[in-house]
PDB file of C-alpha atoms and ligand atoms in Angstrom:
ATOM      1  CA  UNK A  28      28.955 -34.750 -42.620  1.00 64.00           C
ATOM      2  CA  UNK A  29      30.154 -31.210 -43.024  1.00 73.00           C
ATOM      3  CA  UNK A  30      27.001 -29.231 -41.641  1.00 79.00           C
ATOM      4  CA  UNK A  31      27.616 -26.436 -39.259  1.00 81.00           C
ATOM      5  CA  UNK A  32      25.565 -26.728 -36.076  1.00 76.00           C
ATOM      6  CA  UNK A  33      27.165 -25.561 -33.498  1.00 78.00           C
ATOM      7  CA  UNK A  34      25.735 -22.953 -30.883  1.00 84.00           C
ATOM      8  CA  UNK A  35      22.181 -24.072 -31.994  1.00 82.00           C
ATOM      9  CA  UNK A  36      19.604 -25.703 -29.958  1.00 82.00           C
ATOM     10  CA  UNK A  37      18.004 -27.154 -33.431  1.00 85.00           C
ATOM     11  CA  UNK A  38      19.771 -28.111 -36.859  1.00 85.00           C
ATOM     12  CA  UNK A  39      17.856 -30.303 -38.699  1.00 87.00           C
ATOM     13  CA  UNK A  40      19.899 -33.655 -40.887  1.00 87.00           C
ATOM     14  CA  UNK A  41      19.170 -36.761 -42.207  1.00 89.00           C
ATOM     15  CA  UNK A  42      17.199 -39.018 -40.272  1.00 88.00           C
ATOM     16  CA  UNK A  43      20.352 -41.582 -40.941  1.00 86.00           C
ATOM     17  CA  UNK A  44      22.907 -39.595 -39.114  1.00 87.00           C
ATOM     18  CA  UNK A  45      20.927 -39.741 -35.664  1.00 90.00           C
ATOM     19  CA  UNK A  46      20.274 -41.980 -32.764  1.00 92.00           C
ATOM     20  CA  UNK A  47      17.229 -42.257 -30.405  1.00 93.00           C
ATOM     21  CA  UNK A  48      18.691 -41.262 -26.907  1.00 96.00           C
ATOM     22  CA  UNK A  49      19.436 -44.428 -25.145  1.00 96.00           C
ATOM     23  CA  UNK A  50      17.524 -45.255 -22.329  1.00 95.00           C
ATOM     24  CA  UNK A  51      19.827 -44.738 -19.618  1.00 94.00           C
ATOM     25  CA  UNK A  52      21.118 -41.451 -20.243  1.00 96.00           C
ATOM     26  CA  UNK A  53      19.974 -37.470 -19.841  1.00 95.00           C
ATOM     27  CA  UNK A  54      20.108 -35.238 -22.880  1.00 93.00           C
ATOM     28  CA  UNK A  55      22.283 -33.522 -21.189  1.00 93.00           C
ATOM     29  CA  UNK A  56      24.456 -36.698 -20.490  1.00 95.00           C
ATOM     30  CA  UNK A  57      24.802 -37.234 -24.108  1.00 96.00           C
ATOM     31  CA  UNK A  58      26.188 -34.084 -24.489  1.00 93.00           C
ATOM     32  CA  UNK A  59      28.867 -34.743 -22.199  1.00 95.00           C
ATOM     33  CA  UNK A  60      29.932 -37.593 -23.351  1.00 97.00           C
ATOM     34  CA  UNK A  61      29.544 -36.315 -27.188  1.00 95.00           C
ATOM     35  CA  UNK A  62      31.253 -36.776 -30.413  1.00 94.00           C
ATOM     36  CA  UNK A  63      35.070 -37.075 -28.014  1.00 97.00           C
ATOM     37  CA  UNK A  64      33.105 -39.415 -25.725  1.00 98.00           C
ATOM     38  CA  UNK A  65      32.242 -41.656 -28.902  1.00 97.00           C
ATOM     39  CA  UNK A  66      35.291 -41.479 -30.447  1.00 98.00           C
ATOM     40  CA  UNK A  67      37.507 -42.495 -26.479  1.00 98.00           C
ATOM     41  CA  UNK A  68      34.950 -45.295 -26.609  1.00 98.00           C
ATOM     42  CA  UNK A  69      35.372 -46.399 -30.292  1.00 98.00           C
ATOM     43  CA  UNK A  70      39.153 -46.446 -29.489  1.00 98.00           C
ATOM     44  CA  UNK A  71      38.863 -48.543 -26.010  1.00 98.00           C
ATOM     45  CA  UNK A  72      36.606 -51.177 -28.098  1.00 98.00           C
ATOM     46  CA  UNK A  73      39.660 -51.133 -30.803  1.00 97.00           C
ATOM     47  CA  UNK A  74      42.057 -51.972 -28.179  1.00 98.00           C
ATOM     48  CA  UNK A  75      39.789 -54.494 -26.558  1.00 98.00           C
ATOM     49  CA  UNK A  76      38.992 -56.290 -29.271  1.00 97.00           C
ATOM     50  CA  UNK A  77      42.567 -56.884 -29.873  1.00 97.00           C
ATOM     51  CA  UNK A  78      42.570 -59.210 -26.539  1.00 97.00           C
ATOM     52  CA  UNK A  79      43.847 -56.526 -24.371  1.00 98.00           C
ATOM     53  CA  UNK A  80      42.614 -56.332 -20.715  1.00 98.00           C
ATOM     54  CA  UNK A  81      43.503 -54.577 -17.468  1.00 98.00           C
ATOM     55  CA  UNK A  82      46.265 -57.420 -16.859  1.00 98.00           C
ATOM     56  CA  UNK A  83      47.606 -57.322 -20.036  1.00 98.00           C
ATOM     57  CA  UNK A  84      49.742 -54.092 -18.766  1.00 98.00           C
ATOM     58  CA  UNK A  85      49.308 -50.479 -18.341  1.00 98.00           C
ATOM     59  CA  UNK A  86      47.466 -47.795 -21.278  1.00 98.00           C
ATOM     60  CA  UNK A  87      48.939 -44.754 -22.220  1.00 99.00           C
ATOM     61  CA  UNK A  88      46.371 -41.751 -23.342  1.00 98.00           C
ATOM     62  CA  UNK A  89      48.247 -38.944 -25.223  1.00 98.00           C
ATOM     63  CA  UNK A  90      46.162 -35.610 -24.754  1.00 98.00           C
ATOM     64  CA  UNK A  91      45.299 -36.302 -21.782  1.00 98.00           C
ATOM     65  CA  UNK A  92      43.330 -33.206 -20.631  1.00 98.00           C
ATOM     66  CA  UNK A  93      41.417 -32.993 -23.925  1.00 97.00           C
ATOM     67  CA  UNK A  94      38.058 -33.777 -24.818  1.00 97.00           C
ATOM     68  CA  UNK A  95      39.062 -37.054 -26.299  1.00 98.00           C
ATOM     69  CA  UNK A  96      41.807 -37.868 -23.857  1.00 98.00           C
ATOM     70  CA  UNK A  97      40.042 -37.081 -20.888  1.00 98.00           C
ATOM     71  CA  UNK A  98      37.098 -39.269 -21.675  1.00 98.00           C
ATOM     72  CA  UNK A  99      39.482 -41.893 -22.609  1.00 98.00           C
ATOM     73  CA  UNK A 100      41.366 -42.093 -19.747  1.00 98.00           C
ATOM     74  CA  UNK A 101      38.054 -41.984 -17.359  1.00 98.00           C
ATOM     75  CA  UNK A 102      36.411 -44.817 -19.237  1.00 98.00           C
ATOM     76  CA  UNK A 103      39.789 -46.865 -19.690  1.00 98.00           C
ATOM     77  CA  UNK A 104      40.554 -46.694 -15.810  1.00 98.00           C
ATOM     78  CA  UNK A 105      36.296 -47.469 -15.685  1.00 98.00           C
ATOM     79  CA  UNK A 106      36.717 -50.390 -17.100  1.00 98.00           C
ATOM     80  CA  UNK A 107      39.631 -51.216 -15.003  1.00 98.00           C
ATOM     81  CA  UNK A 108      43.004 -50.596 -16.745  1.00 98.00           C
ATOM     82  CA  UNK A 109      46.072 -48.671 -15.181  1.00 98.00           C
ATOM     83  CA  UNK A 110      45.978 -45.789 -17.191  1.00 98.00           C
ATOM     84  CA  UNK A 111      49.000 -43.691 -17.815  1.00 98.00           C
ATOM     85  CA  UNK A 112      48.118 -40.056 -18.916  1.00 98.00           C
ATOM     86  CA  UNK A 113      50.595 -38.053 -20.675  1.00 98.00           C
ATOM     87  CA  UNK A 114      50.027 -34.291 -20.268  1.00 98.00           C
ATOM     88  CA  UNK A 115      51.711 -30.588 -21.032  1.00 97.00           C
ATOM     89  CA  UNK A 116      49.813 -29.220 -18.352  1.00 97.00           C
ATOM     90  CA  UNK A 117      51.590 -30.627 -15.338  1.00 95.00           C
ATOM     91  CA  UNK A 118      49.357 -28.257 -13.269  1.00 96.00           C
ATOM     92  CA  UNK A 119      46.724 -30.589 -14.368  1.00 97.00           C
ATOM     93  CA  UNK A 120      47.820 -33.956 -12.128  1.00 98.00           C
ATOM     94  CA  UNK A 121      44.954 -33.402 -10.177  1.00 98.00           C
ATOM     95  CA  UNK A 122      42.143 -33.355 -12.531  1.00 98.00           C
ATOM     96  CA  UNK A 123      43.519 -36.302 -13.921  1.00 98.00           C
ATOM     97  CA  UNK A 124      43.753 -38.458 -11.164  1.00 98.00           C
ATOM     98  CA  UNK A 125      40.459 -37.365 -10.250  1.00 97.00           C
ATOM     99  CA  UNK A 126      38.653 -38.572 -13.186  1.00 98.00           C
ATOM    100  CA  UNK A 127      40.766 -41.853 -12.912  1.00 97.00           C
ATOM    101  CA  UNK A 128      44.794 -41.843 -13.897  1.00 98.00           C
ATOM    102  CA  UNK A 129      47.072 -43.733 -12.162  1.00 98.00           C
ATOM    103  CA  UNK A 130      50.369 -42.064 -13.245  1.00 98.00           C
ATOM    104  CA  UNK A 131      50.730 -38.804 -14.203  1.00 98.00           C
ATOM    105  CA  UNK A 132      53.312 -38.061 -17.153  1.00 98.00           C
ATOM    106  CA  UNK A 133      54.404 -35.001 -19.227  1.00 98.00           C
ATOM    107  CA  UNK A 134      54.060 -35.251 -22.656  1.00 98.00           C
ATOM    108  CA  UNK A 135      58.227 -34.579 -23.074  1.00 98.00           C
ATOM    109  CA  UNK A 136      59.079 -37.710 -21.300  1.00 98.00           C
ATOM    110  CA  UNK A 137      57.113 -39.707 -24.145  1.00 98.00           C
ATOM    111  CA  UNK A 138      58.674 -37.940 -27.025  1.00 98.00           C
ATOM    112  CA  UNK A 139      62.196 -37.130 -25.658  1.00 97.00           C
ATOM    113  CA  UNK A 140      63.712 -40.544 -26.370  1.00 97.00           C
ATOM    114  CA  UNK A 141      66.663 -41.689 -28.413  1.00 96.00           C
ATOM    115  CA  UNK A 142      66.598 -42.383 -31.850  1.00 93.00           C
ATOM    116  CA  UNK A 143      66.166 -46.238 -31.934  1.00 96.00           C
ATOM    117  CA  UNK A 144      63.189 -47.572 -33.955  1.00 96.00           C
ATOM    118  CA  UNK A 145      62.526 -49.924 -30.891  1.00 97.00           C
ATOM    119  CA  UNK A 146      62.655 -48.709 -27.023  1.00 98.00           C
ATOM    120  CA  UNK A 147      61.849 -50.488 -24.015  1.00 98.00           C
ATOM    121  CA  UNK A 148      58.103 -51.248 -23.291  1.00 98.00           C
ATOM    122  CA  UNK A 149      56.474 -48.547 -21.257  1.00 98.00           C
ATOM    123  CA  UNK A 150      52.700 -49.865 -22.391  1.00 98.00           C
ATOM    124  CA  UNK A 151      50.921 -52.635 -23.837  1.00 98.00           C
ATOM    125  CA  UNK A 152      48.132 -50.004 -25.334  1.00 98.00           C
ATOM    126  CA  UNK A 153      47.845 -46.568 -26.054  1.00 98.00           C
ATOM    127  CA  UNK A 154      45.019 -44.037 -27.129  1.00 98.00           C
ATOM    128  CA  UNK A 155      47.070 -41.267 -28.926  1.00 98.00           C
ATOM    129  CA  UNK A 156      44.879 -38.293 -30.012  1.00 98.00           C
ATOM    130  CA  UNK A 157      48.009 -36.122 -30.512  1.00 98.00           C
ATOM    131  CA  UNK A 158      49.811 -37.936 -33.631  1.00 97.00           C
ATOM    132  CA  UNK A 159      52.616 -36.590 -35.485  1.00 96.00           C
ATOM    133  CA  UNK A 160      56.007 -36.960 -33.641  1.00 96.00           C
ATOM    134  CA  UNK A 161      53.764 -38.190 -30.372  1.00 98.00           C
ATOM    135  CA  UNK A 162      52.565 -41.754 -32.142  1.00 98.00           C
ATOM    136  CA  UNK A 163      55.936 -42.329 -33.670  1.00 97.00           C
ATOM    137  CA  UNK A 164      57.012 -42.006 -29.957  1.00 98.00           C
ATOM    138  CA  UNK A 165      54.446 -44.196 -28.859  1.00 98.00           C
ATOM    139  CA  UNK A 166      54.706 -47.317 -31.097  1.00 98.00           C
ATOM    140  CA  UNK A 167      58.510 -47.164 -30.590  1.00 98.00           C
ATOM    141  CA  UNK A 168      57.432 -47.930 -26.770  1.00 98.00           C
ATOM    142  CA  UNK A 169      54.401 -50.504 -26.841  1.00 98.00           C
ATOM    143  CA  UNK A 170      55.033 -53.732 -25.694  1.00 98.00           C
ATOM    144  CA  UNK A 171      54.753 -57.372 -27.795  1.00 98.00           C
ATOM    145  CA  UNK A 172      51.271 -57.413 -29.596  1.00 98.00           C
ATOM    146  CA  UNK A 173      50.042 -54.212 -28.278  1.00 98.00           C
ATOM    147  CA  UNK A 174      47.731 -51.749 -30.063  1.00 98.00           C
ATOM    148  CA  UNK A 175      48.330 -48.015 -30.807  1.00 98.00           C
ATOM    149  CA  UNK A 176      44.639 -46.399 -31.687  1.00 98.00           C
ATOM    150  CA  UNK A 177      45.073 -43.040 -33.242  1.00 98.00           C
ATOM    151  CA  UNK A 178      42.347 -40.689 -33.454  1.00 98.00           C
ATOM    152  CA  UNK A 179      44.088 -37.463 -33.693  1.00 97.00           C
ATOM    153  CA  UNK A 180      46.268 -34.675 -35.520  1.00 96.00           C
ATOM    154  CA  UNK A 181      46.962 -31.971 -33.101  1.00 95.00           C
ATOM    155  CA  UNK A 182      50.618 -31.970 -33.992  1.00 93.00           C
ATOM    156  CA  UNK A 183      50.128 -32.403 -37.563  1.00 90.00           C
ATOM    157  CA  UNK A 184      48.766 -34.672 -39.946  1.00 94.00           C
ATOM    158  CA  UNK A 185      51.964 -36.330 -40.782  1.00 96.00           C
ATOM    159  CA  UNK A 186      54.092 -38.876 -39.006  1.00 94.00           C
ATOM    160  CA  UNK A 187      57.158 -41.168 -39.793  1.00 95.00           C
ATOM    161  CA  UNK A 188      58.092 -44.659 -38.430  1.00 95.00           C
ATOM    162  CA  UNK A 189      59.718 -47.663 -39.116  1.00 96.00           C
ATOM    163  CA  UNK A 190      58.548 -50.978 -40.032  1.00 97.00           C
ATOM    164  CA  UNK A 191      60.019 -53.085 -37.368  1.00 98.00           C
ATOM    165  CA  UNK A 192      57.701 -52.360 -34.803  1.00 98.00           C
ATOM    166  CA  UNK A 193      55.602 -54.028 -36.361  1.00 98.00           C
ATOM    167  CA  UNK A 194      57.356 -56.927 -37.785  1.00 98.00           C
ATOM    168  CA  UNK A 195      59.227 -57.377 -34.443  1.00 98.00           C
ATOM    169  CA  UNK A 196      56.712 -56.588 -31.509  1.00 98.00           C
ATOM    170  CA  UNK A 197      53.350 -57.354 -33.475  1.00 98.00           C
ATOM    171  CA  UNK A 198      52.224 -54.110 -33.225  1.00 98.00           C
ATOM    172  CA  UNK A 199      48.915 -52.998 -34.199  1.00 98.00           C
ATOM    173  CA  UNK A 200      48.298 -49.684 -35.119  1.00 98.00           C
ATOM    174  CA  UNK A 201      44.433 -49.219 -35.286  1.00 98.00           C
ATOM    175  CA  UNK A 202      42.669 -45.647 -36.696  1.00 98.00           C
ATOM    176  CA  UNK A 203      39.438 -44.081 -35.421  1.00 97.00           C
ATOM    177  CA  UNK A 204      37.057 -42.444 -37.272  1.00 95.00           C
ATOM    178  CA  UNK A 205      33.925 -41.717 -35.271  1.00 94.00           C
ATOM    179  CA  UNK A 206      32.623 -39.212 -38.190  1.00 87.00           C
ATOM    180  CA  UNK A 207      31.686 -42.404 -40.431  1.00 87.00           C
ATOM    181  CA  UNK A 208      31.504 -45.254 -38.240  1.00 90.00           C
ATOM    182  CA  UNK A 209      28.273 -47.950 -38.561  1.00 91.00           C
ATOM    183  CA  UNK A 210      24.983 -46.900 -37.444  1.00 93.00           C
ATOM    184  CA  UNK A 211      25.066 -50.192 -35.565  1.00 94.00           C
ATOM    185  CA  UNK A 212      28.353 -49.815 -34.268  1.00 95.00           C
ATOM    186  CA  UNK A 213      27.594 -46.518 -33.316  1.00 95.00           C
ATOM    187  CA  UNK A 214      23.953 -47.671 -31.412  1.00 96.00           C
ATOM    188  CA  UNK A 215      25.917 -50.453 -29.955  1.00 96.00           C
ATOM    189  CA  UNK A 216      28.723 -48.178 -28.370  1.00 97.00           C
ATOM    190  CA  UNK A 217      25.942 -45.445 -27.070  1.00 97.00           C
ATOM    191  CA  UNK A 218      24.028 -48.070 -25.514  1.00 97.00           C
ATOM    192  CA  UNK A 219      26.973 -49.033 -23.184  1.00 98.00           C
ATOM    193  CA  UNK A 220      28.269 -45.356 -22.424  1.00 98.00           C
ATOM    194  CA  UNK A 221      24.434 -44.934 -21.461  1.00 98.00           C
ATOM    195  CA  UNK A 222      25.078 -47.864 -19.094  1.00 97.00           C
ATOM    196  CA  UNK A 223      28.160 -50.083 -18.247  1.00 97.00           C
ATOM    197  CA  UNK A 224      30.813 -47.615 -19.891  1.00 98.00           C
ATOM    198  CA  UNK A 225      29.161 -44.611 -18.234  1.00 97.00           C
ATOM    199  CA  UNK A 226      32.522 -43.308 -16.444  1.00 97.00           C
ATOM    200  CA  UNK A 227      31.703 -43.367 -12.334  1.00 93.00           C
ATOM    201  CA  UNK A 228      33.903 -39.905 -12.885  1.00 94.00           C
ATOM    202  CA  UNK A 229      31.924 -38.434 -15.939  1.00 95.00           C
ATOM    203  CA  UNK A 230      30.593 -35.430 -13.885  1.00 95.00           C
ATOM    204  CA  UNK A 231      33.924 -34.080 -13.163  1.00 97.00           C
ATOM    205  CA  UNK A 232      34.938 -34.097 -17.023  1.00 97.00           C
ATOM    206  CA  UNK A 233      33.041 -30.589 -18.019  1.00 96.00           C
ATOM    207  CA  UNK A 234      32.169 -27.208 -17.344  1.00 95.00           C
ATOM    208  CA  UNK A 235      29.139 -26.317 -17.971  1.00 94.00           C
ATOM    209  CA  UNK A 236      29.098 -22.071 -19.553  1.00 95.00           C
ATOM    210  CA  UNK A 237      26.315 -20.090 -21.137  1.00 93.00           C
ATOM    211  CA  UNK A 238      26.576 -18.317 -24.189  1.00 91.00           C
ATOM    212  CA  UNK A 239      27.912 -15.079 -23.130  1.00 92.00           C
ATOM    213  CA  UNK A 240      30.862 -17.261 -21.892  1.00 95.00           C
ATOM    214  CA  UNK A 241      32.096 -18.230 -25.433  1.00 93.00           C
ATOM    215  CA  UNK A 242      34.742 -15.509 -26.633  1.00 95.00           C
ATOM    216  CA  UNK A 243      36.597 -16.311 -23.275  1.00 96.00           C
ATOM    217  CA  UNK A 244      36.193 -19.981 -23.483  1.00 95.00           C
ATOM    218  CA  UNK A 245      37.445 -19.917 -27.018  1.00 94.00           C
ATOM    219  CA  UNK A 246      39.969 -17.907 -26.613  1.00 96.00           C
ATOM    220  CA  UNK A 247      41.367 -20.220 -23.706  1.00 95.00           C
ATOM    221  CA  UNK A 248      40.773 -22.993 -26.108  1.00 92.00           C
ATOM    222  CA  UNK A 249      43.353 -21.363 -28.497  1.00 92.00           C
ATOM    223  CA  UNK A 250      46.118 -20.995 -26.129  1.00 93.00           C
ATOM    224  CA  UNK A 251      45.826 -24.849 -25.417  1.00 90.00           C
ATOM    225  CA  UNK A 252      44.832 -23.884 -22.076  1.00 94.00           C
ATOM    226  CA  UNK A 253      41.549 -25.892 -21.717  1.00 95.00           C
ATOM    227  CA  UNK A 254      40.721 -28.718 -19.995  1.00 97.00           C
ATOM    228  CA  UNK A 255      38.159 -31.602 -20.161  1.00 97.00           C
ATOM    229  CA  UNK A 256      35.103 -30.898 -22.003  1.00 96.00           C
ATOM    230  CA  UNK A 257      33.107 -27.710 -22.234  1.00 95.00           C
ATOM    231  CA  UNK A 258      29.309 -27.778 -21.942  1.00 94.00           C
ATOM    232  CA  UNK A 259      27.159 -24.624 -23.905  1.00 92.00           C
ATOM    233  CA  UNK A 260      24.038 -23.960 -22.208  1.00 90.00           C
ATOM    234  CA  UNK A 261      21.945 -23.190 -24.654  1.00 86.00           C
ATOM    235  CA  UNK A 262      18.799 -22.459 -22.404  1.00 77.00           C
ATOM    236  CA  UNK A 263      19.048 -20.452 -19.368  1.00 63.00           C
ATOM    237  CA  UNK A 264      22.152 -18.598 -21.105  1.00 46.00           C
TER     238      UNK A 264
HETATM  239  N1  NAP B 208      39.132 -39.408 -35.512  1.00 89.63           N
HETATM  240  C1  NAP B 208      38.016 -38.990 -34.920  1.00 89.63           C
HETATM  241  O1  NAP B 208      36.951 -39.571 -35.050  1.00 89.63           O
HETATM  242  C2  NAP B 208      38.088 -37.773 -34.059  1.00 89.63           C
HETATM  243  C3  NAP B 208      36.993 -37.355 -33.279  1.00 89.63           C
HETATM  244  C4  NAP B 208      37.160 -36.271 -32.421  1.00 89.63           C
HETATM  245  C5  NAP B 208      38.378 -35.597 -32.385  1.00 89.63           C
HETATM  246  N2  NAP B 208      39.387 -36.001 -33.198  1.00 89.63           N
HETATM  247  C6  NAP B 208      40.697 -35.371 -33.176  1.00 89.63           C
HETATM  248  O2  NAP B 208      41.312 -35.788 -31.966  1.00 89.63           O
HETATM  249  C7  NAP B 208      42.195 -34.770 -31.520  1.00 89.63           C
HETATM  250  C8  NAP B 208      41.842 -34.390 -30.074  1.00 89.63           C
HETATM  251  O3  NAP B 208      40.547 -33.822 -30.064  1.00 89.63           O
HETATM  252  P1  NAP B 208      40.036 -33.087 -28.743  1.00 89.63           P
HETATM  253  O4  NAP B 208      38.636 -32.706 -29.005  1.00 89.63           O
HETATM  254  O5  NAP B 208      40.380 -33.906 -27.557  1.00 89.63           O
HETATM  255  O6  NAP B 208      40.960 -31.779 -28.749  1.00 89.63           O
HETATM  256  P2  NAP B 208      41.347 -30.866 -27.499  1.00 89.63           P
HETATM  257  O7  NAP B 208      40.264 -30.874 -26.496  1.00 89.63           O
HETATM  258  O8  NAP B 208      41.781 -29.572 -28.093  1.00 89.63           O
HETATM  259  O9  NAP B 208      42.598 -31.619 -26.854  1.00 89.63           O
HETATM  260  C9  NAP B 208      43.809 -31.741 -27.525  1.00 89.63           C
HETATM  261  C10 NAP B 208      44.892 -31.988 -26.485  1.00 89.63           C
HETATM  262  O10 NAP B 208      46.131 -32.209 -27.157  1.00 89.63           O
HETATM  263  C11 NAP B 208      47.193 -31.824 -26.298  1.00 89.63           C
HETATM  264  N3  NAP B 208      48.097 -30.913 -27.032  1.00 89.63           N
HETATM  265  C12 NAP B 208      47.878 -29.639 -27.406  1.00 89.63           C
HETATM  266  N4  NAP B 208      48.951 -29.136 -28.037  1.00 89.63           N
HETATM  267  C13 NAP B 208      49.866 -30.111 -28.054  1.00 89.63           C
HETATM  268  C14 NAP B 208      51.190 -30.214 -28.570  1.00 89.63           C
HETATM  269  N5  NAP B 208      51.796 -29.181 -29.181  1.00 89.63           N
HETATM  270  N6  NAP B 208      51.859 -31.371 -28.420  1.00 89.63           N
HETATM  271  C15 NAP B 208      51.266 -32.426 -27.820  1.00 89.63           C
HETATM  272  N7  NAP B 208      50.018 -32.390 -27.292  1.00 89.63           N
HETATM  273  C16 NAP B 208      49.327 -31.247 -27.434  1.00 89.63           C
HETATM  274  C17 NAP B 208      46.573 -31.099 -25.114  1.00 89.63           C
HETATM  275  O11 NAP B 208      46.511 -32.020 -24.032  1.00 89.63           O
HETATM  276  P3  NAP B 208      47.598 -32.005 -22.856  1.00 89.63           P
HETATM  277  O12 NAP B 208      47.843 -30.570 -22.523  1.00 89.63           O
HETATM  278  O13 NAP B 208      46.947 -32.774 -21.774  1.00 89.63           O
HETATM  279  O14 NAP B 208      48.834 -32.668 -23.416  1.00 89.63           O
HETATM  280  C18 NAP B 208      45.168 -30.799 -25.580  1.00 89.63           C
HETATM  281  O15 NAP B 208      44.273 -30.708 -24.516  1.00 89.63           O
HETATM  282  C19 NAP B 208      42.059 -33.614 -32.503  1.00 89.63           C
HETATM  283  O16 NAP B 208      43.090 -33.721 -33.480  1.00 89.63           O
HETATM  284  C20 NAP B 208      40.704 -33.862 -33.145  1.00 89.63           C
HETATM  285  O17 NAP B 208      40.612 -33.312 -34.442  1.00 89.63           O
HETATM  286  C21 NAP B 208      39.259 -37.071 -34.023  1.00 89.63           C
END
């Protein structure tokens, strides 16, 4: 899947690479939850599935005011965990506890930690889209047989760790890929952010800009300054 549509209201593709909309949700819906709403959700199943739930401890989202994290950390505390969210943009508390964090962190008191391989347990789960020094940072602090789902690079693609997190606290470390995952996977996961996993906070996790908006919008974008998702109307623009 490496065809440029952005900015468009049509593109045309394969009839295998799309959905129907699922009953349940506005077109416009789907678009705010999106490719960084599919891939929070793929991640929250990943740690699910691993027998995690909201007793099992607190969840630590990395990124927290990004597309991906934000989502994450509204459907996580949805579906009833504690959710931890680890930020740079301390000015950002609000927003986050808004759309459903518990604690508000910075991302330094994650990564500035001694050099052990093993630290004490902070979290039993974590949705890291950051990676690089971030998810080494992470495993080292997940509790006994907790689950570290990485979706992300923003740091870099590469990482190091050692093994004894997982030979000594069972941890899992599970990848997302929401590019190529199963069309039935992929029906399956819409059809419960169209209903059950629909955040209660999902209208306070975009903007909604027109067109003439996008240099600006961009240009926040790269100074790391944005926050939550940002909706293009592509209509009354
Ligand atoms: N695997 C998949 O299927 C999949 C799908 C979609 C996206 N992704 C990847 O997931 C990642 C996040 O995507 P996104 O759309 O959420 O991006 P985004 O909206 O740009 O958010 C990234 C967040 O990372 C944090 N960040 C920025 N610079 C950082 C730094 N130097 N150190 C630590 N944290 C930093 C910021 O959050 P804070 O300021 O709150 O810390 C920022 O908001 C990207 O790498 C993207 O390519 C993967």
């Amino acid at each position: 899947m490496n065809t440029p549509g952005g900015f468009g209201q049509y593109i045309s593709v394969p009839a295998g690479w799309v959905i129907p909309l699922p009953a349940g949700l506005t077109l416009k819906e789907s678009m705010m939850i999106g490719t960084s709403g599919l891939t929070a959700a793929i991640g929250a199943e990943k740690i699910m599935k691993q027998h995690i739930i909201p007793e099992s401890g607190d969840v630590l989202v990395t990124g927290a005011t990004g597309a991906v994290g934000s989502f994450a950390a509204a459907l996580l505390s949805h579906l009833g965990f504690r959710v931890i969210a680890a930020t740079g943009k301390h000015v950002q508390a609000v927003f986050l506890k808004k759309i459903g964090a518990a604690v508000v962190i910075g991302r330094n008191e994650v990564t500035d930690i001694p050099k052990k391989p093993l630290l004490s347990s902070r979290w039993i789960a974590v949705l890291d889209t950051v990676g690089g020094e971030m998810l080494d940072a992470v495993i080292r602090q997940t509790a006994h047989n907790g689950v570290v789902a990485c979706c992300g690079n923003v740091t870099g693609n590469d990482f190091s760790t050692s093994v004894l997190p997982f030979i000594l606290r069972g941890i899992s470390l599970k990848g997302i890929d929401s590019g190529i995952a199963a069309m039935n996977d992929r029906v399956r996961i819409w059809n419960r952010l169209a209903t059950d996993w629909k955040p209660a906070s999902i209208n306070h996790l975009y903007r909604d800009v027109n067109l003439d908006d996008l240099p600006v919008e961009i240009e926040r974008m790269l100074r790391g300054e944005q926050v939550g998702k940002v909706l293009v109307n592509l209509v009354d623009g």
